[in-house]
Tab-separated table of C-alpha atoms in Angstrom:
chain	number	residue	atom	x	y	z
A	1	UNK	CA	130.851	166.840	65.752
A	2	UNK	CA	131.567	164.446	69.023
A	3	UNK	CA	129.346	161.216	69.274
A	4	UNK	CA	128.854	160.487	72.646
A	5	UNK	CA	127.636	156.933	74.271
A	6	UNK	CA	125.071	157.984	77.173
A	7	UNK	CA	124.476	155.050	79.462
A	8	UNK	CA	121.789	154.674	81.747
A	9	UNK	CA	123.138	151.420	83.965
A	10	UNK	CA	122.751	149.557	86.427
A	11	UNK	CA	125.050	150.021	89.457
A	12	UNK	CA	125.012	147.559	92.149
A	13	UNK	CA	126.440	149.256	95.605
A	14	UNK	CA	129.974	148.021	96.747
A	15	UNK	CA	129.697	145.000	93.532
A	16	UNK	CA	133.243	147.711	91.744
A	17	UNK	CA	134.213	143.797	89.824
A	18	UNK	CA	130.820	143.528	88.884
A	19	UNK	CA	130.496	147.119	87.656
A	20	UNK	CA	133.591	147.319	86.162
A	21	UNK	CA	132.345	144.571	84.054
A	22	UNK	CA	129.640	146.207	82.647
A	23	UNK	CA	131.648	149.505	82.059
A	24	UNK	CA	133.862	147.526	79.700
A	25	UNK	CA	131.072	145.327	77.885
A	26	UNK	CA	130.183	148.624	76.923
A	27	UNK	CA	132.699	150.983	75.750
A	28	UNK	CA	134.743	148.776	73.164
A	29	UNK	CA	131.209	148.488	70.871
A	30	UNK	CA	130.947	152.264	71.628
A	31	UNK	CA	134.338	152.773	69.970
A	32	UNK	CA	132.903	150.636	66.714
A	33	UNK	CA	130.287	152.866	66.492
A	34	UNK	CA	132.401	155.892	66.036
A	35	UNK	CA	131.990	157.115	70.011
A	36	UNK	CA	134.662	159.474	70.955
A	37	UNK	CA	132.901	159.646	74.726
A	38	UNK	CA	131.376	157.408	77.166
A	39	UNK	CA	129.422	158.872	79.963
A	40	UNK	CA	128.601	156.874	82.457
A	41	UNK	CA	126.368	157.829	85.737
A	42	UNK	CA	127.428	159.299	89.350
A	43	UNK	CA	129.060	156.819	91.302
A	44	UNK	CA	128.794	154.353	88.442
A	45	UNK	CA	131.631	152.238	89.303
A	46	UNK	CA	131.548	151.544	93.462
A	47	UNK	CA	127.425	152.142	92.931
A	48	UNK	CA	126.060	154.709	95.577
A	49	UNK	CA	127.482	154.408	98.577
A	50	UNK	CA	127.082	155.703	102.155
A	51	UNK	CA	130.665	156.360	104.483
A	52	UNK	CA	128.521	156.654	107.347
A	53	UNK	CA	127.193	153.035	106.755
A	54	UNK	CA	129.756	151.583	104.415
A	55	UNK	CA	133.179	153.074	104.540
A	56	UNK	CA	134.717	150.510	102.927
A	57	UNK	CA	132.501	150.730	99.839
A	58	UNK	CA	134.743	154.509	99.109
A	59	UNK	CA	138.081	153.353	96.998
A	60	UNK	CA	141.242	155.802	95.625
A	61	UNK	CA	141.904	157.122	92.717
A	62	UNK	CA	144.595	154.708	92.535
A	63	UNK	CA	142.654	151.871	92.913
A	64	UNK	CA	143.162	148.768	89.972
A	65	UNK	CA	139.623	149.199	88.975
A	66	UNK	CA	139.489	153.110	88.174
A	67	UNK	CA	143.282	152.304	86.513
A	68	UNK	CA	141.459	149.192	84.281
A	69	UNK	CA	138.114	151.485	83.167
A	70	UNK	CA	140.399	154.437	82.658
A	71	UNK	CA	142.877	152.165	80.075
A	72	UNK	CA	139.693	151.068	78.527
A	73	UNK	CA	139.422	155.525	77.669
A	74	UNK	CA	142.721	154.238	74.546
A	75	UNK	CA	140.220	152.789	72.299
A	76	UNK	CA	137.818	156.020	72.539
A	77	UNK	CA	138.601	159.816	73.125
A	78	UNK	CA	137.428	159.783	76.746
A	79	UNK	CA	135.491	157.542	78.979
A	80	UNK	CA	133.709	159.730	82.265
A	81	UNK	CA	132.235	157.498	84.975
A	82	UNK	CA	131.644	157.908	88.795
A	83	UNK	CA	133.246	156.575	91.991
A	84	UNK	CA	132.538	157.267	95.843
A	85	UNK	CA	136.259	157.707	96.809
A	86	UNK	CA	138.363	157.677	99.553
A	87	UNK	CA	140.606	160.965	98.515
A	88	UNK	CA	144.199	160.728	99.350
A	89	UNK	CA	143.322	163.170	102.301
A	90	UNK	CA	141.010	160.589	103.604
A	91	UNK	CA	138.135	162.484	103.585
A	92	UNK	CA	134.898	160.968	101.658
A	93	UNK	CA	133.418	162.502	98.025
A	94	UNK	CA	131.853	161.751	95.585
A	95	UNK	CA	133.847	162.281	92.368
A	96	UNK	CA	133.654	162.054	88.990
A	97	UNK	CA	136.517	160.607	86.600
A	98	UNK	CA	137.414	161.604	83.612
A	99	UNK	CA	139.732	159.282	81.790
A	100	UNK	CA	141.682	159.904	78.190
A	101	UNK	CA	144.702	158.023	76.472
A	102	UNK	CA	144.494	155.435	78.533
A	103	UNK	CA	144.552	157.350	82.287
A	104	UNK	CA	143.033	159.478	84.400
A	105	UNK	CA	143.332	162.909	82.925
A	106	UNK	CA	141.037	164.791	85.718
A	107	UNK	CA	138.535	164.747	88.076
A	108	UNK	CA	135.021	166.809	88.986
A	109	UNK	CA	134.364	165.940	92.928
A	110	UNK	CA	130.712	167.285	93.775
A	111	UNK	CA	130.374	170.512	95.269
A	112	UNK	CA	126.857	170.683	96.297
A	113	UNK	CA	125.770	167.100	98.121
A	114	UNK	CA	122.060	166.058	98.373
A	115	UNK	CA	119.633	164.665	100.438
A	116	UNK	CA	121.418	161.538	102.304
A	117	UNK	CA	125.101	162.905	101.271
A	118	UNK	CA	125.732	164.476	104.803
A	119	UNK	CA	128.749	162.018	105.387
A	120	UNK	CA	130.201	163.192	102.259
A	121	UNK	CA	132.724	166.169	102.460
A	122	UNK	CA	131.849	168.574	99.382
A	123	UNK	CA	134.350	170.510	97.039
A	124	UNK	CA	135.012	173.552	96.377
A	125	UNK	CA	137.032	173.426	93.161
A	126	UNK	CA	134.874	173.656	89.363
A	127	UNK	CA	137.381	172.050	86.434
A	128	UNK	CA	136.885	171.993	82.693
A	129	UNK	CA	138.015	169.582	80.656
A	130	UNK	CA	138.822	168.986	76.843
A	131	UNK	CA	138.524	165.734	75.087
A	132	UNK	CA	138.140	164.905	71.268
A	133	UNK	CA	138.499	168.747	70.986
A	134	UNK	CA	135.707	169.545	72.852
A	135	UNK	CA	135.774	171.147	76.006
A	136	UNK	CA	133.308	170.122	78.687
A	137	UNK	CA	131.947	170.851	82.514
A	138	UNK	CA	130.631	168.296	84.582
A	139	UNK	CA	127.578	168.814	86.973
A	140	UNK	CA	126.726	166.044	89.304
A	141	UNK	CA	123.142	165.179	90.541
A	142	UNK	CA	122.064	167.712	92.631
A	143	UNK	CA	124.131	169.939	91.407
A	144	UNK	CA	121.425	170.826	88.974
A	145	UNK	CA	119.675	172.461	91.500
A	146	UNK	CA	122.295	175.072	91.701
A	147	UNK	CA	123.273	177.919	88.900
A	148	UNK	CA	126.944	177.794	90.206
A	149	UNK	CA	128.468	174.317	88.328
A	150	UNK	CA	126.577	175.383	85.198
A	151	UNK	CA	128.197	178.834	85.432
A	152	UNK	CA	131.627	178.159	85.998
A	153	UNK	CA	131.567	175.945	82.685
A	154	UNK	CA	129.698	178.482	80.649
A	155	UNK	CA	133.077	180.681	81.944
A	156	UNK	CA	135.082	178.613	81.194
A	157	UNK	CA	134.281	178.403	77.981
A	158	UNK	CA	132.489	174.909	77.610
A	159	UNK	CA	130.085	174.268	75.631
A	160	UNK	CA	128.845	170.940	76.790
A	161	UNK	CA	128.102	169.939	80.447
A	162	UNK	CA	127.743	165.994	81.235
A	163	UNK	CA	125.286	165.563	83.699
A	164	UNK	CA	125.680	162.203	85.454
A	165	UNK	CA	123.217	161.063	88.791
A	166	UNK	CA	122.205	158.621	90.619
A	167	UNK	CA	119.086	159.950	92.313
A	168	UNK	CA	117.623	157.524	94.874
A	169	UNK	CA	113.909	157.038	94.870
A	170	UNK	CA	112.197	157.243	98.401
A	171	UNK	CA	110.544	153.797	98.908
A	172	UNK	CA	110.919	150.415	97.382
A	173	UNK	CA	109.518	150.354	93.222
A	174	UNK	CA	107.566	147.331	93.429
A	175	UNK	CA	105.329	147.524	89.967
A	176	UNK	CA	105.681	149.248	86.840
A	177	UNK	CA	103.297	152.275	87.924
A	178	UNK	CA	105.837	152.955	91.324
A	179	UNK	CA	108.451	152.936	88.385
A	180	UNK	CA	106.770	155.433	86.164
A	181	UNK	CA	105.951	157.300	89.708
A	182	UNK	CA	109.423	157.574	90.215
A	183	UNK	CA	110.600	158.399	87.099
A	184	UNK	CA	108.129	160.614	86.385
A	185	UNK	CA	109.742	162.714	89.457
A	186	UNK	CA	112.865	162.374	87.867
A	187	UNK	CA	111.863	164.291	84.679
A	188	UNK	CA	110.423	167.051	86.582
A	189	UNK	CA	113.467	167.234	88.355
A	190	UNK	CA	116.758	166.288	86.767
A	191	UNK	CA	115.627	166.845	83.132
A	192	UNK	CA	113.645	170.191	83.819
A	193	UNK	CA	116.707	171.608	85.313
A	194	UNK	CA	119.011	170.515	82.545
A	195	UNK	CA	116.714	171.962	80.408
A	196	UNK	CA	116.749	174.871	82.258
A	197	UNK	CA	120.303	175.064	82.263
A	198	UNK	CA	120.801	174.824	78.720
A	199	UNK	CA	117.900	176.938	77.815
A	200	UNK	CA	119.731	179.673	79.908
A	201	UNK	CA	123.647	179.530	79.603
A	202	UNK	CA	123.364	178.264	75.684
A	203	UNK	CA	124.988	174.837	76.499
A	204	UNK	CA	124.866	170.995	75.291
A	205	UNK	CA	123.891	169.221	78.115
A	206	UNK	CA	124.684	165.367	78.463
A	207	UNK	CA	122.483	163.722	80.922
A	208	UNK	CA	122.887	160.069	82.524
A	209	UNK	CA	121.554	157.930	85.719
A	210	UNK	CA	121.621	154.937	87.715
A	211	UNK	CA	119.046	152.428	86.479
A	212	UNK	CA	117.471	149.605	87.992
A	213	UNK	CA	116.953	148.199	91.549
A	214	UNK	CA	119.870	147.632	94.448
A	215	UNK	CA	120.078	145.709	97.352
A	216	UNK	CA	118.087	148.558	99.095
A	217	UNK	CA	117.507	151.247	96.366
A	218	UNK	CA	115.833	151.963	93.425
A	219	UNK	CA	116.925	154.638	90.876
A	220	UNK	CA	115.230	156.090	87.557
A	221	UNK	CA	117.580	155.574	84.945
A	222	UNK	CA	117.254	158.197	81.982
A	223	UNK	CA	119.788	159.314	79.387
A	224	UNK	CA	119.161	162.214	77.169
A	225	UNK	CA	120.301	164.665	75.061
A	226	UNK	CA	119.267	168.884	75.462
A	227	UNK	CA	119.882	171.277	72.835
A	228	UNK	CA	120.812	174.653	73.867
A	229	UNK	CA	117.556	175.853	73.341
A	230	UNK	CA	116.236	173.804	75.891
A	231	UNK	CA	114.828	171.160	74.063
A	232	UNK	CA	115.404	167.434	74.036
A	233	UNK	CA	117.241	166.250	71.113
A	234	UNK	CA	117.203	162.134	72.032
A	235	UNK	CA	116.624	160.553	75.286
A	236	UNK	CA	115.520	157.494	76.438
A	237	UNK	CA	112.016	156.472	77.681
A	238	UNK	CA	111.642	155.146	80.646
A	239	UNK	CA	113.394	153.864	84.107
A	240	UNK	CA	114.765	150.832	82.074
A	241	UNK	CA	118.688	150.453	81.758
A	242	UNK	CA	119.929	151.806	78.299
A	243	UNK	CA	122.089	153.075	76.035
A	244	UNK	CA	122.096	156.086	73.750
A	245	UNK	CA	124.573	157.032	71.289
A	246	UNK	CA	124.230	161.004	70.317
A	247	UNK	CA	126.064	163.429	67.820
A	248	UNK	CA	126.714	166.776	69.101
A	249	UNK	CA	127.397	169.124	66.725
A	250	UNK	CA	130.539	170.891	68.854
């Protein structure tokens, strides 16, 4: 058994001290509840960014805020959040961090961008990764709209995939029935292809988003839970931030 945290967070876009902030406010009360992992969305700690707008929103691996958050990974098993980052061959992805005893123990950088991620450079590389003794894939966003990320896990021999997005809504949310518009997308989207994806490869799948309103986006939120069958075994309900702490029997 693994209890995982599953937040669904705000991420303000190029605000990393702000971000940062509420990465930490959240995994130390994780770790008294017993959570061995804290997922946290795509690009969760520089927010979404853009390199063909804002370059100088991408930061390295090595940069004092990923080295803080992935410290904070000594008083759990694992803490897995997002960055846009500048890779130490300069070129621009968007890559997820995995974090354990206190450092960066691997990465997932996403291999198949989406709509908007032109000025991103994607990767070709699938890792697997084990934490708490269980061994996990990571598909990012729009990834989900692929068989490939899902597939190399399965091979691999994970049996959980974390699913972490930040899926921009088109237009501004400006009432609470945009919001439900928008996240009602979302479900038909993100969580019917996790479903999908565990309904077909046998997996746990661990699913997390960007919440809330930016300077000039809006994103749906939405943490849950899917059972290998397909079925949703906790999830949040609605576009608000949140946080949801899950057992997976692993």
């Amino acid at each position: 058994m693994v209890r995982c945290l599953l937040a669904a967070i705000h991420c303000e876009k190029g605000d990393v001290t702000g971000n940062l902030s509420a990465h930490l406010r959240l995994v130390r009360p994780a770790a008294a509840t017993g959570c061995q992992l804290a997922v946290f969305p795509e690009m969760s700690l520089t927010g979404s960014a853009d390199p063909a707008t804002h370059p100088e929103r991408l930061i390295p691996l090595d940069h004092p805020a990923v080295t803080r958050l992935a410290a904070a990974s000594a008083v759990v098993s694992g803490v897995c959040f997002g960055i846009a980052e500048r890779a130490s061959d300069q070129q621009p992805r968007i890559t997820h961090v995995v974090a354990a005893a206190g450092t960066v123990a691997g990465v997932q950088r996403k291999r198949y961008l989406g709509d908007g991620e032109e000025a991103f450079v994607p990767a070709a590389e699938s890792a697997v990764f084990e934490v708490a003794g269980v061994r996990f894939g990571i598909a990012i966003c729009a990834e989900a709209g692929h068989d490939a990320p899902f597939d190399a896990a399965a091979a691999a021999g994970a049996s959980l995939v974390l699913f972490p997005a930040a899926p921009g809504l088109y237009g501004r949310r400006t009432d609470d029935a945009s919001w439900q518009e928008g996240f009602s997308w979302w479900e038909g989207c993100g969580l019917a292809d996790a479903r999908r994806h565990a309904r077909r490869l046998g997996l746990w799948i661990a699913m997390t988003g960007q919440a809330g309103s930016t300077a000039d986006e809006d994103f749906p939120g939405l943490a849950a839970l899917i059972r290998p069958d397909g079925t949703v075994a906790a999830r949040l309900p609605d576009w608000h931030p949140g946080t949801l702490t899950v057992d997976i029997p692993l």
